[in-house]
């Protein structure tokens, strides 16, 4: 059985010592990190810190050192995300820190995705995601994006305050079959309907499935606006997106 | 950050799709737990409030307290015991107004399209 001291990276040792309390989880994390290369531990430590720049640089270095892409993903990125999940569950960190870690993961995955593609592993589909015009409340959308990426979708994030033209241009540019729009305010929610109308005006409505979500949005609103589907949270967002694909297949 | 494609091109090994799928399932399971917890914790703590109690929102909020000198972020000043979402629909009229606005913009767009169609020369 491995011991905490078998982990060479001090930051990882500290993280386990300080934040992992469940004995099974302590043992599992020690076993995991004790067997992985020091560079994978460094990547994991940077991801846990939410340091996307370091994850970027170290992932690049690892691939240049001919380390297997899946090893980087499993032993560096996902192993670290496991620790992040424990820290979040036990309230040591909160949503903003989790999203920073997700951004760091994306920085690493950006190097791995071309290798996946070259190996014949393609994303499920490209999804365009954005907050509607006038809306800056993006945390729900960011959680949806994290879930979609973690489920194998390629996501283009248009950010906040997105205009009709920006949505249309993105769908066109990326040939995306799915568009997700979110709004948190009753005052900005009608802009979803306007964007859907803009897609009809641009003669592109049949080219894209549109899902909508956000706290004040309901199935009734989604139907009124002419959206294809409504998702009440990030888990439903993934289910809806996968549902679109199975209908298309 | 550097361009991702440079080093990946030098990588010679390929990825086993089945092994990748298993990795993705593990990741998805971690994220699912996170999203469920985020939903729970958001009932009592604003999701924009970080572990240092700074507000990370890109918009103004009444609970923001200006940070001290050299602090880029404002501090969240809420007592933390609330479901912030219940405050969003405090005026039921907003809901009906949004519904009316959606219906109106839909009608307007349909009317405009019909006018354009009538005005356009026949093929």
Short mmCIF file of C-alpha atoms in Angstrom, two decimals:
data_model
loop_
_atom_site.label_atom_id
_atom_site.label_comp_id
_atom_site.label_asym_id
_atom_site.label_seq_id
_atom_site.Cartn_x
_atom_site.Cartn_y
_atom_site.Cartn_z
CA UNK A 1 0.00 0.00 0.00
CA UNK A 2 1.32 3.42 -0.95
CA UNK A 3 2.05 6.11 1.60
CA UNK A 4 1.53 9.86 1.41
CA UNK A 5 5.31 10.30 1.29
CA UNK A 6 5.38 8.27 -1.94
CA UNK A 7 3.84 11.28 -3.65
CA UNK A 8 6.72 13.48 -4.76
CA UNK A 9 4.72 16.66 -5.30
CA UNK A 10 4.41 18.66 -2.10
CA UNK A 11 1.30 20.54 -3.23
CA UNK A 12 -0.58 17.28 -3.90
CA UNK A 13 0.51 15.90 -0.51
CA UNK A 14 -0.78 19.06 1.17
CA UNK A 15 -4.08 18.92 -0.71
CA UNK A 16 -4.74 15.35 0.38
CA UNK A 17 -3.63 16.00 3.95
CA UNK A 18 -5.62 19.19 4.33
CA UNK A 19 -8.80 18.65 2.33
CA UNK A 20 -9.51 14.94 1.90
CA UNK A 21 -11.11 13.55 5.05
CA UNK A 22 -12.82 10.31 4.04
CA UNK A 23 -10.38 7.38 4.68
CA UNK A 24 -11.38 5.59 1.44
CA UNK A 25 -10.85 8.75 -0.57
CA UNK A 26 -7.50 9.41 1.15
CA UNK A 27 -6.34 5.90 0.28
CA UNK A 28 -7.63 6.09 -3.29
CA UNK A 29 -5.96 9.47 -3.93
CA UNK A 30 -2.67 8.38 -2.38
CA UNK A 31 -2.72 5.23 -4.52
CA UNK A 32 -3.49 7.29 -7.63
CA UNK A 33 -0.92 10.03 -7.20
CA UNK A 34 1.84 7.78 -5.80
CA UNK A 35 1.90 5.73 -9.01
CA UNK A 36 1.84 8.62 -11.50
CA UNK A 37 4.83 10.46 -12.93
CA UNK A 38 6.02 13.64 -11.18
CA UNK A 39 5.02 15.67 -14.25
CA UNK A 40 1.45 14.36 -14.01
CA UNK A 41 1.44 15.38 -10.35
CA UNK A 42 2.60 18.85 -11.37
CA UNK A 43 -0.22 19.11 -13.92
CA UNK A 44 -2.69 17.96 -11.27
CA UNK A 45 -1.37 20.47 -8.72
CA UNK A 46 -1.72 23.30 -11.23
CA UNK A 47 -5.26 22.25 -12.14
CA UNK A 48 -6.30 22.10 -8.48
CA UNK A 49 -5.00 25.68 -8.17
CA UNK A 50 -7.04 26.67 -11.23
CA UNK A 51 -3.82 27.80 -12.91
CA UNK A 52 -4.67 27.42 -16.59
CA UNK A 53 -1.37 28.92 -17.80
CA UNK A 54 0.70 26.28 -15.98
CA UNK A 55 -1.61 23.43 -17.05
CA UNK A 56 -1.23 24.67 -20.62
CA UNK A 57 2.58 24.77 -20.45
CA UNK A 58 2.95 21.43 -18.63
CA UNK A 59 0.56 19.57 -20.93
CA UNK A 60 2.51 20.85 -23.91
CA UNK A 61 5.73 19.74 -22.26
CA UNK A 62 4.31 16.30 -21.45
CA UNK A 63 3.28 15.71 -25.05
CA UNK A 64 6.71 16.85 -26.24
CA UNK A 65 8.17 14.30 -23.81
CA UNK A 66 6.07 11.69 -25.68
CA UNK A 67 3.81 10.97 -22.76
CA UNK A 68 0.61 9.34 -23.88
CA UNK A 69 -2.35 11.74 -24.28
CA UNK A 70 -4.69 9.49 -22.32
CA UNK A 71 -2.17 9.23 -19.50
CA UNK A 72 -2.12 13.03 -19.24
CA UNK A 73 -5.90 13.08 -19.25
CA UNK A 74 -6.32 10.30 -16.66
CA UNK A 75 -3.34 10.82 -14.35
CA UNK A 76 -3.06 14.58 -14.57
CA UNK A 77 -6.34 16.25 -15.46
CA UNK A 78 -9.06 13.84 -14.30
CA UNK A 79 -7.19 12.77 -11.15
CA UNK A 80 -6.95 16.44 -10.20
CA UNK A 81 -10.63 17.03 -10.97
CA UNK A 82 -11.41 14.24 -8.51
CA UNK A 83 -9.70 16.24 -5.74
CA UNK A 84 -11.48 19.42 -6.87
CA UNK A 85 -14.80 17.55 -6.64
CA UNK A 86 -14.06 16.46 -3.07
CA UNK A 87 -13.02 19.99 -2.02
CA UNK A 88 -16.18 21.42 -3.57
CA UNK A 89 -18.46 18.79 -2.04
CA UNK A 90 -16.98 19.50 1.40
CA UNK A 91 -17.30 23.30 0.94
CA UNK A 92 -13.60 24.13 0.95
CA UNK A 93 -14.06 25.77 -2.43
CA UNK A 94 -17.09 27.14 -4.27
CA UNK A 95 -18.46 27.52 -7.79
CA UNK A 96 -16.01 30.25 -8.96
CA UNK A 97 -13.02 28.08 -7.98
CA UNK A 98 -14.56 25.01 -9.66
CA UNK A 99 -15.04 26.99 -12.86
CA UNK A 100 -11.41 28.17 -12.71
CA UNK A 101 -10.35 24.51 -12.45
CA UNK A 102 -12.63 23.66 -15.39
CA UNK A 103 -10.90 26.41 -17.40
CA UNK A 104 -7.52 24.89 -16.47
CA UNK A 105 -8.77 21.50 -17.60
CA UNK A 106 -9.84 23.01 -20.92
CA UNK A 107 -6.34 24.48 -21.34
CA UNK A 108 -4.88 20.98 -21.08
CA UNK A 109 -7.57 19.35 -23.21
CA UNK A 110 -6.88 21.86 -25.99
CA UNK A 111 -3.65 19.92 -26.67
CA UNK A 112 -5.27 16.52 -26.33
CA UNK A 113 -8.28 17.15 -28.59
CA UNK A 114 -6.26 17.22 -31.85
CA UNK A 115 -4.75 13.85 -30.89
CA UNK A 116 -8.20 12.45 -30.17
CA UNK A 117 -9.34 13.72 -33.52
CA UNK A 118 -6.34 12.15 -35.26
CA UNK A 119 -7.23 8.87 -33.55
CA UNK A 120 -10.74 8.99 -34.95
CA UNK A 121 -12.35 10.15 -31.70
CA UNK A 122 -14.53 13.08 -32.68
CA UNK A 123 -16.64 15.27 -30.39
CA UNK A 124 -20.31 14.29 -30.21
CA UNK A 125 -21.20 17.61 -31.83
CA UNK A 126 -20.43 21.31 -31.65
CA UNK A 127 -22.68 23.35 -29.38
CA UNK A 128 -22.79 27.16 -29.45
CA UNK A 129 -23.55 28.57 -26.00
CA UNK A 130 -24.19 32.13 -24.91
CA UNK A 131 -26.12 34.46 -22.64
CA UNK A 132 -28.76 36.48 -24.49
CA UNK A 133 -28.41 40.18 -25.25
CA UNK A 134 -28.36 42.27 -22.09
CA UNK A 135 -27.69 39.40 -19.69
CA UNK A 136 -24.43 39.11 -17.76
CA UNK A 137 -25.37 36.32 -15.31
CA UNK A 138 -23.26 33.54 -16.74
CA UNK A 139 -22.60 31.04 -13.97
CA UNK A 140 -25.38 28.62 -14.95
CA UNK A 141 -24.27 28.73 -18.57
CA UNK A 142 -20.67 28.07 -17.48
CA UNK A 143 -21.76 24.99 -15.51
CA UNK A 144 -23.66 23.77 -18.59
CA UNK A 145 -20.52 24.24 -20.67
CA UNK A 146 -18.43 22.32 -18.13
CA UNK A 147 -20.93 19.43 -18.25
CA UNK A 148 -21.20 19.46 -22.05
CA UNK A 149 -17.41 19.38 -22.46
CA UNK A 150 -17.14 16.64 -19.86
CA UNK A 151 -19.67 14.64 -21.86
CA UNK A 152 -17.72 14.83 -25.11
CA UNK A 153 -19.24 17.87 -26.83
CA UNK A 154 -17.18 20.60 -28.45
CA UNK A 155 -18.48 23.89 -27.05
CA UNK A 156 -18.03 27.37 -28.47
CA UNK A 157 -18.67 29.83 -25.66
CA UNK A 158 -19.90 33.22 -26.86
CA UNK A 159 -19.92 34.57 -23.30
CA UNK A 160 -22.40 37.16 -22.07
CA UNK A 161 -24.56 39.82 -23.75
CA UNK A 162 -24.67 38.00 -27.09
CA UNK A 163 -26.42 39.60 -30.04
CA UNK A 164 -28.58 37.77 -32.60
CA UNK A 165 -25.88 38.28 -35.23
CA UNK A 166 -23.20 36.79 -32.98
CA UNK A 167 -25.32 33.66 -32.44
CA UNK A 168 -26.07 33.36 -36.16
CA UNK A 169 -22.46 33.95 -37.21
CA UNK A 170 -21.18 31.35 -34.72
CA UNK A 171 -23.65 28.68 -35.83
CA UNK A 172 -22.69 29.36 -39.43
CA UNK A 173 -18.94 29.52 -38.83
CA UNK A 174 -18.78 26.28 -36.83
CA UNK A 175 -21.58 24.47 -38.69
CA UNK A 176 -22.99 23.80 -35.25
CA UNK A 177 -26.13 21.66 -35.11
CA UNK A 178 -27.01 22.83 -31.58
CA UNK A 179 -27.41 26.26 -30.00
CA UNK A 180 -27.91 26.86 -26.29
CA UNK A 181 -29.16 30.19 -24.96
CA UNK A 182 -29.50 31.19 -21.35
CA UNK A 183 -31.12 34.12 -19.56
CA UNK A 184 -31.44 34.84 -15.87
CA UNK A 185 -33.70 37.87 -15.95
CA UNK A 186 -37.33 38.21 -16.99
CA UNK A 187 -36.26 41.42 -18.71
CA UNK A 188 -33.71 39.68 -20.95
CA UNK A 189 -35.61 36.42 -21.45
CA UNK A 190 -37.70 37.79 -24.37
CA UNK A 191 -34.43 38.29 -26.27
CA UNK A 192 -34.28 34.51 -26.67
CA UNK A 193 -37.48 34.74 -28.68
CA UNK A 194 -36.01 37.57 -30.75
CA UNK A 195 -32.91 35.49 -31.50
CA UNK A 196 -35.05 32.56 -32.60
CA UNK A 197 -36.97 34.90 -34.90
CA UNK A 198 -33.64 36.17 -36.25
CA UNK A 199 -32.72 32.59 -37.16
CA UNK A 200 -36.02 32.27 -39.06
CA UNK A 201 -35.33 35.59 -40.81
CA UNK A 202 -31.86 34.36 -41.77
CA UNK A 203 -33.45 31.18 -43.16
CA UNK A 204 -31.35 29.11 -40.75
CA UNK A 205 -33.94 27.88 -38.27
CA UNK A 206 -34.06 24.38 -39.74
CA UNK A 207 -30.26 24.09 -39.61
CA UNK A 208 -29.96 24.26 -35.84
CA UNK A 209 -31.68 22.81 -32.80
CA UNK A 210 -32.18 25.48 -30.15
CA UNK A 211 -32.28 24.75 -26.44
CA UNK A 212 -32.99 27.39 -23.82
CA UNK A 213 -32.53 27.59 -20.08
CA UNK A 214 -32.01 29.88 -17.12
CA UNK A 215 -33.76 30.46 -13.82
CA UNK A 216 -36.92 32.27 -15.02
CA UNK A 217 -37.32 30.16 -18.17
CA UNK A 218 -39.94 27.42 -18.19
CA UNK A 219 -41.12 24.81 -20.68
CA UNK A 220 -44.10 27.08 -21.42
CA UNK A 221 -41.80 30.01 -22.26
CA UNK A 222 -39.62 27.77 -24.39
CA UNK A 223 -42.68 26.62 -26.33
CA UNK A 224 -43.95 30.20 -26.72
CA UNK A 225 -40.59 31.29 -28.10
CA UNK A 226 -40.41 28.41 -30.53
CA UNK A 227 -37.36 26.74 -28.97
CA UNK A 228 -36.80 23.05 -29.65
CA UNK A 229 -36.18 22.19 -26.02
CA UNK A 230 -35.87 23.49 -22.49
CA UNK A 231 -33.37 22.32 -19.89
CA UNK A 232 -33.85 23.24 -16.26
CA UNK A 233 -30.22 22.66 -15.26
CA UNK A 234 -26.79 21.63 -16.53
CA UNK A 235 -27.62 17.91 -16.33
CA UNK A 236 -30.76 18.37 -18.44
CA UNK A 237 -28.76 20.51 -20.84
CA UNK A 238 -26.55 17.52 -21.64
CA UNK A 239 -29.55 15.17 -21.86
CA UNK A 240 -31.30 17.56 -24.26
CA UNK A 241 -28.19 17.95 -26.44
CA UNK A 242 -27.74 14.17 -26.58
CA UNK A 243 -31.45 13.83 -27.36
CA UNK A 244 -31.06 16.13 -30.36
CA UNK A 245 -28.30 13.90 -31.69
CA UNK A 246 -30.29 10.72 -31.33
CA UNK A 247 -33.19 12.32 -33.22
CA UNK A 248 -30.83 13.43 -35.99
CA UNK A 249 -29.12 10.02 -36.23
CA UNK B 1 -0.85 30.72 -23.72
CA UNK B 2 0.77 29.05 -26.71
CA UNK B 3 -1.01 27.51 -29.65
CA UNK B 4 -2.11 23.96 -28.75
CA UNK B 5 -1.51 22.36 -32.14
CA UNK B 6 2.31 22.69 -32.07
CA UNK B 7 3.14 19.89 -29.65
CA UNK B 8 0.19 17.63 -30.43
CA UNK B 9 1.44 17.32 -33.98
CA UNK B 10 4.70 15.90 -32.64
CA UNK B 11 2.80 13.29 -30.65
CA UNK B 12 2.97 9.96 -32.36
CA UNK B 13 0.78 7.80 -30.14
CA UNK B 14 -2.91 7.51 -30.79
CA UNK B 15 -5.76 7.21 -28.35
CA UNK B 16 -7.77 4.05 -27.83
CA UNK B 17 -11.40 5.19 -28.32
CA UNK B 18 -12.72 2.70 -25.75
CA UNK B 19 -10.23 3.79 -23.09
CA UNK B 20 -11.03 7.43 -23.88
CA UNK B 21 -14.74 6.73 -23.49
CA UNK B 22 -14.08 5.22 -20.06
CA UNK B 23 -12.06 8.29 -19.05
CA UNK B 24 -14.82 10.56 -20.27
CA UNK B 25 -17.38 8.64 -18.23
CA UNK B 26 -15.24 9.08 -15.11
CA UNK B 27 -14.97 12.81 -15.79
CA UNK B 28 -18.67 13.11 -16.49
CA UNK B 29 -19.44 11.39 -13.17
CA UNK B 30 -17.22 13.89 -11.31
CA UNK B 31 -18.88 16.82 -13.09
CA UNK B 32 -22.37 15.45 -12.42
CA UNK B 33 -21.63 15.38 -8.68
CA UNK B 34 -20.29 18.93 -8.91
CA UNK B 35 -23.35 20.26 -10.73
CA UNK B 36 -25.72 18.61 -8.25
CA UNK B 37 -23.77 20.08 -5.34
CA UNK B 38 -23.64 23.50 -7.05
CA UNK B 39 -27.43 23.45 -7.26
CA UNK B 40 -27.73 22.64 -3.56
CA UNK B 41 -25.12 25.10 -2.31
CA UNK B 42 -26.54 27.87 -4.49
CA UNK B 43 -29.70 27.85 -2.36
CA UNK B 44 -27.78 29.31 0.56
CA UNK B 45 -24.71 30.91 -1.00
CA UNK B 46 -24.50 33.09 -4.06
CA UNK B 47 -22.67 31.12 -6.79
CA UNK B 48 -20.61 34.18 -7.71
CA UNK B 49 -19.12 34.37 -4.21
CA UNK B 50 -15.71 32.71 -4.10
CA UNK B 51 -14.01 31.00 -1.17
CA UNK B 52 -12.42 34.30 -0.07
CA UNK B 53 -15.92 35.90 -0.07
CA UNK B 54 -15.05 38.05 -3.07
CA UNK B 55 -17.77 38.64 -5.65
CA UNK B 56 -16.78 37.32 -9.10
CA UNK B 57 -19.90 38.61 -10.89
CA UNK B 58 -19.45 40.78 -13.97
CA UNK B 59 -22.53 42.78 -13.02
CA UNK B 60 -23.53 45.05 -10.18
CA UNK B 61 -25.22 43.56 -7.12
CA UNK B 62 -26.57 45.32 -4.04
CA UNK B 63 -24.61 42.94 -1.83
CA UNK B 64 -21.25 44.04 -3.24
CA UNK B 65 -19.03 45.96 -0.84
CA UNK B 66 -16.16 47.90 -2.38
CA UNK B 67 -12.82 46.22 -1.85
CA UNK B 68 -9.89 47.81 -0.13
CA UNK B 69 -6.99 49.49 -1.89
CA UNK B 70 -5.43 47.16 -4.44
CA UNK B 71 -8.28 44.66 -4.33
CA UNK B 72 -9.61 43.99 -7.80
CA UNK B 73 -12.81 42.30 -6.67
CA UNK B 74 -15.57 43.53 -4.43
CA UNK B 75 -16.56 41.59 -1.34
CA UNK B 76 -19.92 39.87 -1.05
CA UNK B 77 -21.66 41.46 1.89
CA UNK B 78 -24.62 39.14 2.20
CA UNK B 79 -25.17 37.17 5.39
CA UNK B 80 -25.36 34.04 3.28
CA UNK B 81 -28.56 32.66 4.74
CA UNK B 82 -31.05 32.81 1.91
CA UNK B 83 -32.22 31.30 -1.33
CA UNK B 84 -31.24 34.12 -3.65
CA UNK B 85 -33.36 32.64 -6.42
CA UNK B 86 -36.60 33.35 -4.59
CA UNK B 87 -35.88 37.05 -5.00
CA UNK B 88 -35.73 36.89 -8.75
CA UNK B 89 -39.47 36.71 -9.30
CA UNK B 90 -40.63 38.99 -6.51
CA UNK B 91 -42.87 40.85 -8.95
CA UNK B 92 -45.27 38.36 -10.58
CA UNK B 93 -46.12 41.03 -13.15
CA UNK B 94 -42.63 40.66 -14.63
CA UNK B 95 -43.48 37.16 -15.70
CA UNK B 96 -46.60 38.20 -17.61
CA UNK B 97 -44.77 41.18 -19.11
CA UNK B 98 -42.03 38.85 -20.39
CA UNK B 99 -44.67 36.52 -21.83
CA UNK B 100 -46.43 39.42 -23.57
CA UNK B 101 -43.12 40.71 -24.92
CA UNK B 102 -42.27 37.28 -26.38
CA UNK B 103 -45.69 37.04 -28.04
CA UNK B 104 -45.39 40.60 -29.39
CA UNK B 105 -41.89 40.14 -30.82
CA UNK B 106 -42.99 36.86 -32.44
CA UNK B 107 -46.04 38.53 -34.00
CA UNK B 108 -43.91 41.45 -35.17
CA UNK B 109 -41.33 39.17 -36.79
CA UNK B 110 -44.05 37.11 -38.52
CA UNK B 111 -45.75 40.27 -39.80
CA UNK B 112 -42.45 41.63 -41.12
CA UNK B 113 -41.71 38.36 -42.89
CA UNK B 114 -45.19 38.31 -44.43
CA UNK B 115 -44.78 41.89 -45.67
CA UNK B 116 -41.38 41.11 -47.12
CA UNK B 117 -42.78 38.04 -48.84
CA UNK B 118 -45.64 40.05 -50.36
CA UNK B 119 -43.29 42.84 -51.42
CA UNK B 120 -40.69 40.59 -53.01
CA UNK B 121 -40.98 39.91 -56.73
CA UNK B 122 -42.33 36.47 -57.64
CA UNK B 123 -39.87 34.03 -59.15
#
